[in-house]
mmCIF file of N, CA and C in Angstrom:
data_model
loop_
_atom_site.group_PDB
_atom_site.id
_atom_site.type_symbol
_atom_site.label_atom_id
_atom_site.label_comp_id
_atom_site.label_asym_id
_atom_site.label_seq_id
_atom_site.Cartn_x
_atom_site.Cartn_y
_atom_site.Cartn_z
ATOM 1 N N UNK A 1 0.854 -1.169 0.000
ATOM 2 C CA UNK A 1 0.000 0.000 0.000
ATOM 3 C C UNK A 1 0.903 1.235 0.000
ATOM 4 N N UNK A 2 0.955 2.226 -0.683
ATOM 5 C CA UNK A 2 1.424 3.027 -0.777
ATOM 6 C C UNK A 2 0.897 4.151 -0.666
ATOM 7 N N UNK A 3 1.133 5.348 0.312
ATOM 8 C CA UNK A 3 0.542 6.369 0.770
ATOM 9 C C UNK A 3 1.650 7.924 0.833
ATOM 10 N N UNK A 4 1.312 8.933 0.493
ATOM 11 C CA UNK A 4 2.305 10.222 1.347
ATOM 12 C C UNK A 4 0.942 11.115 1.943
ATOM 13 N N UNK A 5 1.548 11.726 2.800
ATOM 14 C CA UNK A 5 1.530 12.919 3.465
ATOM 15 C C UNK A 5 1.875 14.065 3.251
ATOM 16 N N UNK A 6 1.092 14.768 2.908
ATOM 17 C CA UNK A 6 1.175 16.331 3.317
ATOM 18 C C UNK A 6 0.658 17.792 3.622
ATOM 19 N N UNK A 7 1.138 18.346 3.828
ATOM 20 C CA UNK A 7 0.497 19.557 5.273
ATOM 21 C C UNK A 7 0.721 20.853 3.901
ATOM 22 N N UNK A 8 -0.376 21.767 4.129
ATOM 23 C CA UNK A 8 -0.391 23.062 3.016
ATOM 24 C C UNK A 8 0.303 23.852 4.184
ATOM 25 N N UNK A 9 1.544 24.567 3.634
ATOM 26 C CA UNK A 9 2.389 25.429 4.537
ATOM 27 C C UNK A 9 1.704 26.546 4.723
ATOM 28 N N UNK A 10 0.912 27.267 3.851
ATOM 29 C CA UNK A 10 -0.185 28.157 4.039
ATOM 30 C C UNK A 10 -1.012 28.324 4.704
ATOM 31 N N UNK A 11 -2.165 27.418 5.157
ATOM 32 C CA UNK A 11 -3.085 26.773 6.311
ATOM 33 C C UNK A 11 -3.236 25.922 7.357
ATOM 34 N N UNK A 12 -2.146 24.683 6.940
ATOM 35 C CA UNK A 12 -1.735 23.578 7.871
ATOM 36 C C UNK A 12 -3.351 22.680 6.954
ATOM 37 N N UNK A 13 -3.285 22.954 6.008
ATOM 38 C CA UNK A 13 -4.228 21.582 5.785
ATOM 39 C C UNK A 13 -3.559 20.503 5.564
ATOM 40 N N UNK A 14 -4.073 19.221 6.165
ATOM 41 C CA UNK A 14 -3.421 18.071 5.804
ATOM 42 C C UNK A 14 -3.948 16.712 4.519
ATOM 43 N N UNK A 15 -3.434 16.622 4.094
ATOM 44 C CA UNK A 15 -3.099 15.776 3.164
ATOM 45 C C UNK A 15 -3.160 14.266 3.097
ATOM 46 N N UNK A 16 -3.816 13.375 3.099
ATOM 47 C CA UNK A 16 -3.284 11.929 2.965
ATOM 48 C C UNK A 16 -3.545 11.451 1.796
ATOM 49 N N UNK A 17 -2.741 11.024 0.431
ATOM 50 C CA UNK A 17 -2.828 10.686 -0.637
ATOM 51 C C UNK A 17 -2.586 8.742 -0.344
ATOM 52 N N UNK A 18 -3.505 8.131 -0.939
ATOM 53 C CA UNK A 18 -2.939 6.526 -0.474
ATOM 54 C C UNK A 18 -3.067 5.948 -2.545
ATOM 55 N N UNK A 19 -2.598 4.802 -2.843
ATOM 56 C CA UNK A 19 -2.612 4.406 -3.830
ATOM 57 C C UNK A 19 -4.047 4.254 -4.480
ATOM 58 N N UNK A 20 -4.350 4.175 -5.130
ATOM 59 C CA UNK A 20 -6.058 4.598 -6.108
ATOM 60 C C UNK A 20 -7.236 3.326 -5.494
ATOM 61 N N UNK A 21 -6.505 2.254 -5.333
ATOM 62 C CA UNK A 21 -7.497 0.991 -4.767
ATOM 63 C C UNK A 21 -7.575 1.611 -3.229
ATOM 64 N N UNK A 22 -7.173 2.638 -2.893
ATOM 65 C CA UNK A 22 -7.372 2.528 -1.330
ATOM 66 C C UNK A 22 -7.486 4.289 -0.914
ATOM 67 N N UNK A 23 -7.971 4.847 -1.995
ATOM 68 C CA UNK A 23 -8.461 6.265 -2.046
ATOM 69 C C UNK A 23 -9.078 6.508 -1.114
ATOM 70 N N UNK A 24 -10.058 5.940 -0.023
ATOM 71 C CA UNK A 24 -10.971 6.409 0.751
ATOM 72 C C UNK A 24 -10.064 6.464 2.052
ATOM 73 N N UNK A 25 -8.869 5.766 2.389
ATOM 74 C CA UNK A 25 -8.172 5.788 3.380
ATOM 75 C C UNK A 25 -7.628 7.636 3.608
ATOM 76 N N UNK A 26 -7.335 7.920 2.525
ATOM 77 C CA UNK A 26 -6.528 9.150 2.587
ATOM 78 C C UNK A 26 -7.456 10.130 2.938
ATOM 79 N N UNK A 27 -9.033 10.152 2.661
ATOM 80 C CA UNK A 27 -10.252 10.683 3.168
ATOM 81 C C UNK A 27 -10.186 10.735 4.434
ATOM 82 N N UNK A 28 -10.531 9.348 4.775
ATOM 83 C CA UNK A 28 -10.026 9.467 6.506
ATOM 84 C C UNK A 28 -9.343 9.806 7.184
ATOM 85 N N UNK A 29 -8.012 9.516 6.813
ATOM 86 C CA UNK A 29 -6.679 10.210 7.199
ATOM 87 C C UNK A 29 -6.717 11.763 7.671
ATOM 88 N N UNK A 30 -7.643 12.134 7.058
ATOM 89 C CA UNK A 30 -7.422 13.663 6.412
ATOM 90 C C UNK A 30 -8.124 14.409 7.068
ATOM 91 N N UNK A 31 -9.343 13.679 6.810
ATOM 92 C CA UNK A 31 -11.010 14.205 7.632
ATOM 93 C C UNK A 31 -11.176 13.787 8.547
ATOM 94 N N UNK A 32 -11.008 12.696 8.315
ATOM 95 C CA UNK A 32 -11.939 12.262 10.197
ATOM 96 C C UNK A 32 -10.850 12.049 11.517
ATOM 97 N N UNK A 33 -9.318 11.865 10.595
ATOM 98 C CA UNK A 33 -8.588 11.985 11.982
ATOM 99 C C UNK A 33 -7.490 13.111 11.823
ATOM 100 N N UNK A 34 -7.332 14.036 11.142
ATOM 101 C CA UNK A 34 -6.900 15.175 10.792
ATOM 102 C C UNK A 34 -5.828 15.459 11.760
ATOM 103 N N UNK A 35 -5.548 16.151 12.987
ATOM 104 C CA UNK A 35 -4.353 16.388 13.830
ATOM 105 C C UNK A 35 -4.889 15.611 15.485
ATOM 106 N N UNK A 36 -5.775 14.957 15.285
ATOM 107 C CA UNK A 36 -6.109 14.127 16.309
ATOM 108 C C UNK A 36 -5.663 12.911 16.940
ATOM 109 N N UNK A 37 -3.986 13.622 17.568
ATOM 110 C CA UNK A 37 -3.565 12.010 17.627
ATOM 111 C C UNK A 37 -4.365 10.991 18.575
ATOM 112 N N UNK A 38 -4.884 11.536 19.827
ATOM 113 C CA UNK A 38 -5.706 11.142 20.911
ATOM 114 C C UNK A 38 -6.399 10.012 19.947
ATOM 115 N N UNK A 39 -7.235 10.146 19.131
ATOM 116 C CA UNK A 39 -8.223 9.615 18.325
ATOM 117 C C UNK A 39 -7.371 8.257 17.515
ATOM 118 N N UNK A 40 -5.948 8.560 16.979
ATOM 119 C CA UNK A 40 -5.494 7.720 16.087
ATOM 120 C C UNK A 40 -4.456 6.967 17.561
ATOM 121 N N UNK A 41 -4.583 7.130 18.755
ATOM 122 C CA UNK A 41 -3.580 6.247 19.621
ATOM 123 C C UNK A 41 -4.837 5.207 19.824
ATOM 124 N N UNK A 42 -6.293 6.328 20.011
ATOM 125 C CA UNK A 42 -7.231 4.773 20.460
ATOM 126 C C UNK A 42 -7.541 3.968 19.265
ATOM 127 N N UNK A 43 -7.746 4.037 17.783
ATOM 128 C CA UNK A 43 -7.423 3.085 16.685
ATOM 129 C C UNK A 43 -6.621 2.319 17.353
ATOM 130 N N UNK A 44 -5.143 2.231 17.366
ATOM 131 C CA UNK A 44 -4.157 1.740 17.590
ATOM 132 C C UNK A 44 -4.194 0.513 18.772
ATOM 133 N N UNK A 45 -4.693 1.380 19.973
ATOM 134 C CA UNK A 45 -5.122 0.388 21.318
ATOM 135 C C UNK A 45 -6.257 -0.646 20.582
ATOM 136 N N UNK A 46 -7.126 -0.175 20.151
ATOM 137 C CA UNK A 46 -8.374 -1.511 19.683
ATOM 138 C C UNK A 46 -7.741 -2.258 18.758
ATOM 139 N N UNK A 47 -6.631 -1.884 18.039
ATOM 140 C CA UNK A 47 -5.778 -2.808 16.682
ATOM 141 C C UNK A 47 -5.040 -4.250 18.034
ATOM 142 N N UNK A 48 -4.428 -3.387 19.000
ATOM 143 C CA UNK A 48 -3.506 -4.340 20.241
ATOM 144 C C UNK A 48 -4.502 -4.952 20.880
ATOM 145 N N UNK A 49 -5.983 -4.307 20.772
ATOM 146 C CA UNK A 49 -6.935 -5.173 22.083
ATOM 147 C C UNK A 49 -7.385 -6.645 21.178
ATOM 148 N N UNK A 50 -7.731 -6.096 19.295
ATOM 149 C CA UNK A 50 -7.770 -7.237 19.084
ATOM 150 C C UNK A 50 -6.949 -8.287 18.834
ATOM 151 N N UNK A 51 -5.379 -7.775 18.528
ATOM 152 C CA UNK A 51 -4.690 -8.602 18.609
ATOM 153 C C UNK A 51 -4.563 -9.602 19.694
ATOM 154 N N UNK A 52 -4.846 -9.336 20.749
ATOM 155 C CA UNK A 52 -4.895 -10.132 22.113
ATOM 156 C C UNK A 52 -5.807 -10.923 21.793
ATOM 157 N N UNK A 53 -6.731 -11.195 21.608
ATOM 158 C CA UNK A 53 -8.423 -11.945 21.632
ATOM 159 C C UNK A 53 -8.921 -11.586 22.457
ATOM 160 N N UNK A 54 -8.938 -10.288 23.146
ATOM 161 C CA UNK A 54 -9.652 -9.978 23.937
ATOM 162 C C UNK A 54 -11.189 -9.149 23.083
ATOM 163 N N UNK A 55 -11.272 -9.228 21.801
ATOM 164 C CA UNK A 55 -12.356 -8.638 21.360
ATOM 165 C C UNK A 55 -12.132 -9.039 19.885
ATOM 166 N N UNK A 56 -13.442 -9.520 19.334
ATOM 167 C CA UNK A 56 -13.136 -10.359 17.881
ATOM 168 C C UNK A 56 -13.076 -8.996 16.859
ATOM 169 N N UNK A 57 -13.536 -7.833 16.992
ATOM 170 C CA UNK A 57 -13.673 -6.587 16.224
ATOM 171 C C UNK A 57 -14.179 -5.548 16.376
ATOM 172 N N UNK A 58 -13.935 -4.730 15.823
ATOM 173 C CA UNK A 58 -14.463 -3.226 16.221
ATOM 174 C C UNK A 58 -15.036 -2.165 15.458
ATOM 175 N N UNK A 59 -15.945 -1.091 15.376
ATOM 176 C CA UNK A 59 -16.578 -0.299 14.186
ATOM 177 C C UNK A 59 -16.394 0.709 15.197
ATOM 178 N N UNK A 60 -16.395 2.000 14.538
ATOM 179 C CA UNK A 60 -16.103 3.180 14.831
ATOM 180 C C UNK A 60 -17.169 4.101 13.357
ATOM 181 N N UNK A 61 -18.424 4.607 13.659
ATOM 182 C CA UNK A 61 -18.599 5.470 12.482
ATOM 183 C C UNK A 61 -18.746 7.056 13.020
ATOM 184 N N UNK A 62 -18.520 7.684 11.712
ATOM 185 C CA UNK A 62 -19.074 8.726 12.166
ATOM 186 C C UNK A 62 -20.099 9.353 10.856
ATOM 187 N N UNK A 63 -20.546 10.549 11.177
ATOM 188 C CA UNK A 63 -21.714 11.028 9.936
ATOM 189 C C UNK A 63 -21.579 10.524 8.663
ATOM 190 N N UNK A 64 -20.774 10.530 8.120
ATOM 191 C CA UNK A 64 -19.795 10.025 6.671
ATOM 192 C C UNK A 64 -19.111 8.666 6.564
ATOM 193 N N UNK A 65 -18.330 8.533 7.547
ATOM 194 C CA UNK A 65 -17.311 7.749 7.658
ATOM 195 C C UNK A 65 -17.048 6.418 8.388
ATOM 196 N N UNK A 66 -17.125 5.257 8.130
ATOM 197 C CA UNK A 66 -16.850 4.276 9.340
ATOM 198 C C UNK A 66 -15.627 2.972 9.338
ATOM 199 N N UNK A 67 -14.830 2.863 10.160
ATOM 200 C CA UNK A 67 -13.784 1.880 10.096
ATOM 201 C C UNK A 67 -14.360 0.694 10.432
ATOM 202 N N UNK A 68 -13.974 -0.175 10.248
ATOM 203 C CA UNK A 68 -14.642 -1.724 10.930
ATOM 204 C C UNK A 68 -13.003 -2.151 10.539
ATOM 205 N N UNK A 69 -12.321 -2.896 12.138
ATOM 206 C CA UNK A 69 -11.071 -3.838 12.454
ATOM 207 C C UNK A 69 -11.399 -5.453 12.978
ATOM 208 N N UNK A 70 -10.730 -6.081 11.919
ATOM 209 C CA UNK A 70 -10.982 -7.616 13.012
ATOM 210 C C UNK A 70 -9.649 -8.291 12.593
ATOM 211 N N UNK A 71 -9.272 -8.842 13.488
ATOM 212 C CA UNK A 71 -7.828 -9.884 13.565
ATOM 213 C C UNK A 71 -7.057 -9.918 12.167
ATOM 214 N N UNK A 72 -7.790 -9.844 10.704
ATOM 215 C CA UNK A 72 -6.786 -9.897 9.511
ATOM 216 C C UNK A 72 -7.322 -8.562 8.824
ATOM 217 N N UNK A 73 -8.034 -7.640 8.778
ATOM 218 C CA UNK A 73 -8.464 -6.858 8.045
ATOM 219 C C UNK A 73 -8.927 -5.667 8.688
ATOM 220 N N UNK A 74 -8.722 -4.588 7.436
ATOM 221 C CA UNK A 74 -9.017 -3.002 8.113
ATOM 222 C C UNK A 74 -10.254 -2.756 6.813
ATOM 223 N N UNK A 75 -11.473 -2.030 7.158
ATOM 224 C CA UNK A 75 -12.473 -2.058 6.022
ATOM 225 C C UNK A 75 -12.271 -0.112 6.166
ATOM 226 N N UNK A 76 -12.855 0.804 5.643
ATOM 227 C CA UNK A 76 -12.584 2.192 5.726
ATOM 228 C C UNK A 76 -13.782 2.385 4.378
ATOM 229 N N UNK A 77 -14.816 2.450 4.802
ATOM 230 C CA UNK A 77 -16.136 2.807 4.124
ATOM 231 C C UNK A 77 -16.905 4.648 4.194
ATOM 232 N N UNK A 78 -17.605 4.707 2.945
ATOM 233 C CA UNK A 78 -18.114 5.527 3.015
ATOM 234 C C UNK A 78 -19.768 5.098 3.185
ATOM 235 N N UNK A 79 -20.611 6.082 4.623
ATOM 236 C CA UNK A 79 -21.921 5.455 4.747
ATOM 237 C C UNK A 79 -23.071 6.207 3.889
ATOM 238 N N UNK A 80 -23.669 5.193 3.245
ATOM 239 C CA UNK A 80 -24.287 6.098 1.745
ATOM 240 C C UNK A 80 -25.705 6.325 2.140
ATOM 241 N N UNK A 81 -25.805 7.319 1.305
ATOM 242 C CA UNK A 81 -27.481 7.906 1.448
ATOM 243 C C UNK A 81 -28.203 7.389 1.117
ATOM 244 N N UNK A 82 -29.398 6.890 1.815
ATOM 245 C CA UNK A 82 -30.380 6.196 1.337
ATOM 246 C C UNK A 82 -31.109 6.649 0.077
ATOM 247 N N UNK A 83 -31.577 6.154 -1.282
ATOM 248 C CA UNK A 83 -32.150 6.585 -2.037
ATOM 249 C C UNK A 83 -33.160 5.727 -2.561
ATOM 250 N N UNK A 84 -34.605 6.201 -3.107
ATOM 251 C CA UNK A 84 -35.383 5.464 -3.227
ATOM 252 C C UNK A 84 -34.897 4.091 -4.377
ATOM 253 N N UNK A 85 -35.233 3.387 -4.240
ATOM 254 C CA UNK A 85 -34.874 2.229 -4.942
ATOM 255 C C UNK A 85 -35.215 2.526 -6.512
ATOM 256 N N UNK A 86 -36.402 3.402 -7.032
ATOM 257 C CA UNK A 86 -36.313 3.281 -8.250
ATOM 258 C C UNK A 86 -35.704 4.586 -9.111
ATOM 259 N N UNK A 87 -34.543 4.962 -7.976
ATOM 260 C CA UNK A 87 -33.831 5.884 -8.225
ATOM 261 C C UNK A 87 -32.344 5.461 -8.949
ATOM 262 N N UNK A 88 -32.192 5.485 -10.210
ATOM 263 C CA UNK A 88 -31.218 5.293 -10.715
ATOM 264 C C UNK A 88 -30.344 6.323 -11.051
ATOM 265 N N UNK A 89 -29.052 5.985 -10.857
ATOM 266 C CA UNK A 89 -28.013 7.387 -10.986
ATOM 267 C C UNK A 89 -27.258 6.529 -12.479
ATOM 268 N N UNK A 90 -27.002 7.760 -13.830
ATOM 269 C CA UNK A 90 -26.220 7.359 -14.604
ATOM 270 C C UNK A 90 -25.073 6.213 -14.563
ATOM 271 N N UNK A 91 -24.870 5.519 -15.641
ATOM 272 C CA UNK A 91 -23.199 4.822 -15.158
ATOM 273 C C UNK A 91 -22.142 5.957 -14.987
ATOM 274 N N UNK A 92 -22.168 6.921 -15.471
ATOM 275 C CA UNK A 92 -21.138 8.553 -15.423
ATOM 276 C C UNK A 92 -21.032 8.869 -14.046
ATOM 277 N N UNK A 93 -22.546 8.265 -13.358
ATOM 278 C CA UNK A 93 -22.715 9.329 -12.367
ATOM 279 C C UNK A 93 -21.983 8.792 -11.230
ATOM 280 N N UNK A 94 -21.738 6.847 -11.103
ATOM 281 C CA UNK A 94 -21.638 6.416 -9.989
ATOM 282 C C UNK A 94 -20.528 6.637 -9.360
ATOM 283 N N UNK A 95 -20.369 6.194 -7.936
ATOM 284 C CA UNK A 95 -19.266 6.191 -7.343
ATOM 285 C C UNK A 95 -18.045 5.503 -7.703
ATOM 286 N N UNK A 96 -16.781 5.639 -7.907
ATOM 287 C CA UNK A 96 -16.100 4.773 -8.208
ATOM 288 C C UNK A 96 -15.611 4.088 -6.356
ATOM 289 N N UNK A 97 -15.660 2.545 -6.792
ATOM 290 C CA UNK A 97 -15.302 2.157 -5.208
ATOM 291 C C UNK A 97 -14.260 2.495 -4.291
ATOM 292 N N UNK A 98 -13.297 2.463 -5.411
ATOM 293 C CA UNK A 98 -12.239 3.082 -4.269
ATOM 294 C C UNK A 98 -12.057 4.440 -3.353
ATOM 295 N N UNK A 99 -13.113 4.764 -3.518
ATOM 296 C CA UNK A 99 -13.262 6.198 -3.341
ATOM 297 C C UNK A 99 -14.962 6.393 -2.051
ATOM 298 N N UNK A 100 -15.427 4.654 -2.392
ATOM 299 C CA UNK A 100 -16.132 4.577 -1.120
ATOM 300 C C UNK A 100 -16.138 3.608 -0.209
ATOM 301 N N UNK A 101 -15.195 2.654 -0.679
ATOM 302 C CA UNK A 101 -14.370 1.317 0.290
ATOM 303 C C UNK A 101 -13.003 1.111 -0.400
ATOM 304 N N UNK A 102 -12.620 0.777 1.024
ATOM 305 C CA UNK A 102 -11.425 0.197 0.658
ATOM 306 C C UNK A 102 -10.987 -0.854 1.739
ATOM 307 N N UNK A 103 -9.714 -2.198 1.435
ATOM 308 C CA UNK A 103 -9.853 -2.829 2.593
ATOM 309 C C UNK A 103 -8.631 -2.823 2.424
ATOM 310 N N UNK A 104 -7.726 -3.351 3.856
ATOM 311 C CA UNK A 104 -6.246 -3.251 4.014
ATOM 312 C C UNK A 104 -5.939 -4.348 4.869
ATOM 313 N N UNK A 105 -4.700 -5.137 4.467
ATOM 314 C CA UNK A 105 -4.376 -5.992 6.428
ATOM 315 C C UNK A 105 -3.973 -5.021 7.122
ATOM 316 N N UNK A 106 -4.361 -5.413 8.475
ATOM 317 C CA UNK A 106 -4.243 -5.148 9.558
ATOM 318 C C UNK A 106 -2.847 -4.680 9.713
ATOM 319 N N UNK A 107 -2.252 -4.993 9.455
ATOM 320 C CA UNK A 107 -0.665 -4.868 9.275
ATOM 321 C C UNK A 107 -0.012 -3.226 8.936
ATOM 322 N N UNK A 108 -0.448 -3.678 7.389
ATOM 323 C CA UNK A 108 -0.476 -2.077 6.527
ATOM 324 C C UNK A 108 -1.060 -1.105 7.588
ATOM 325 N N UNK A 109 -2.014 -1.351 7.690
ATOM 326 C CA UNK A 109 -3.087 -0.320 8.153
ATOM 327 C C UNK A 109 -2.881 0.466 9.481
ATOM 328 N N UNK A 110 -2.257 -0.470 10.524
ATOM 329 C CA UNK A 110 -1.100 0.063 11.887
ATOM 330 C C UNK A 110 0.019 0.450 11.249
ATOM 331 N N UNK A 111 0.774 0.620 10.323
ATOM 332 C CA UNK A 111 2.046 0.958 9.736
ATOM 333 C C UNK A 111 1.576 2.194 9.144
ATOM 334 N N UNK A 112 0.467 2.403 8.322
ATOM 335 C CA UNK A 112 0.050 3.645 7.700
ATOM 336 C C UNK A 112 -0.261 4.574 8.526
ATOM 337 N N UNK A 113 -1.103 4.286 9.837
ATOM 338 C CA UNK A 113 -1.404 5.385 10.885
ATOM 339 C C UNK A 113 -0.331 5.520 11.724
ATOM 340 N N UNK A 114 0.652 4.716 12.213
ATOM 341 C CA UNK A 114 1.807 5.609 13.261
ATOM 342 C C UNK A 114 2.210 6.109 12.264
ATOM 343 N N UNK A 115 2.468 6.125 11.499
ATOM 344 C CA UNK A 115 3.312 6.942 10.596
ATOM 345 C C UNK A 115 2.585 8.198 10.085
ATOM 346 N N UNK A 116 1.260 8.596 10.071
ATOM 347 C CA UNK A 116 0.157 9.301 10.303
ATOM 348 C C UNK A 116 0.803 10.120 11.617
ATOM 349 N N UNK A 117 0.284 9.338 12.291
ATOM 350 C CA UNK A 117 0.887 10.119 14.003
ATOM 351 C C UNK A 117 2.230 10.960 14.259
ATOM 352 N N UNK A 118 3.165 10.114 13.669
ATOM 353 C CA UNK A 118 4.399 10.735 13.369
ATOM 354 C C UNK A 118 4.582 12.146 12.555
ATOM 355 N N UNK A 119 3.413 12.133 11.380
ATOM 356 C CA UNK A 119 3.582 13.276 10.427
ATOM 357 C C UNK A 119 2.893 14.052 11.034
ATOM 358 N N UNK A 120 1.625 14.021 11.575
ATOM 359 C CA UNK A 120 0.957 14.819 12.684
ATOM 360 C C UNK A 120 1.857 16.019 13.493
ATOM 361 N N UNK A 121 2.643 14.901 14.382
ATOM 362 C CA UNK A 121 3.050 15.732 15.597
ATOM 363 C C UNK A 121 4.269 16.443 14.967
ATOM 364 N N UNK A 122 5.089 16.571 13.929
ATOM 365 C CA UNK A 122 5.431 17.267 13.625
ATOM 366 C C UNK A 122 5.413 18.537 13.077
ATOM 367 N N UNK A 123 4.475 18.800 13.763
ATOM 368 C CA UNK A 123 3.673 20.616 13.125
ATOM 369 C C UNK A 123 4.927 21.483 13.000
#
């Protein structure tokens, strides 16, 4: 998985670019855990709680956004708007997936966020 980081020297906006199959990660990165390391140490603790077996998995959503972790896999979804069923959107129009799931091992996915954390605290 391949990802960079970066911060607009102008505003301090941050940046997470990840490889195209895993576009929605860098969303998250960006948005939902932005300079919040507090937020990306407790990811981290539930990644170690499930590593233990002390808990088979975990979901975290928020308005937009939701992670789901279990023992081999990281999921990083976008939560979609309900629309009436005989509501069809163009083929032009749809979402492309990577851009509203993406999945990662567990592995990657603790390697991509300390390293997140790391680029963080270096303001």
């Amino acid at each position: 998985m391949e990802y960079e980081f970066r911060r607009n020297s102008l505003d301090g906006t941050l940046f997470a670019e990840f490889s195209m199959e895993h576009a929605i990660l860098g969303r998250f990165f960006a948005e939902r855990l932005g300079n919040n390391i507090e937020q990306c140490n407790h990811i981290i603790q539930q990644i170690e709680i499930i590593r233990s077996n002390k808990q088979n998995d975990w979901l975290m959503q928020s308005h937009d956004l939701a992670i789901s972790i279990d023992s081999e896999q990281v999921r990083v979804f976008a939560i979609a708007i309900d629309f009436d069923e005989d509501f069809d959107l163009e083929e032009s129009m749809s979402m492309y997936d990577a851009e509203s799931e993406a999945f990662c091992g567990l592995e990657d996915f603790e390697t991509a966020l300390k390293s997140w954390v790391e680029f963080i605290a270096k303001r």
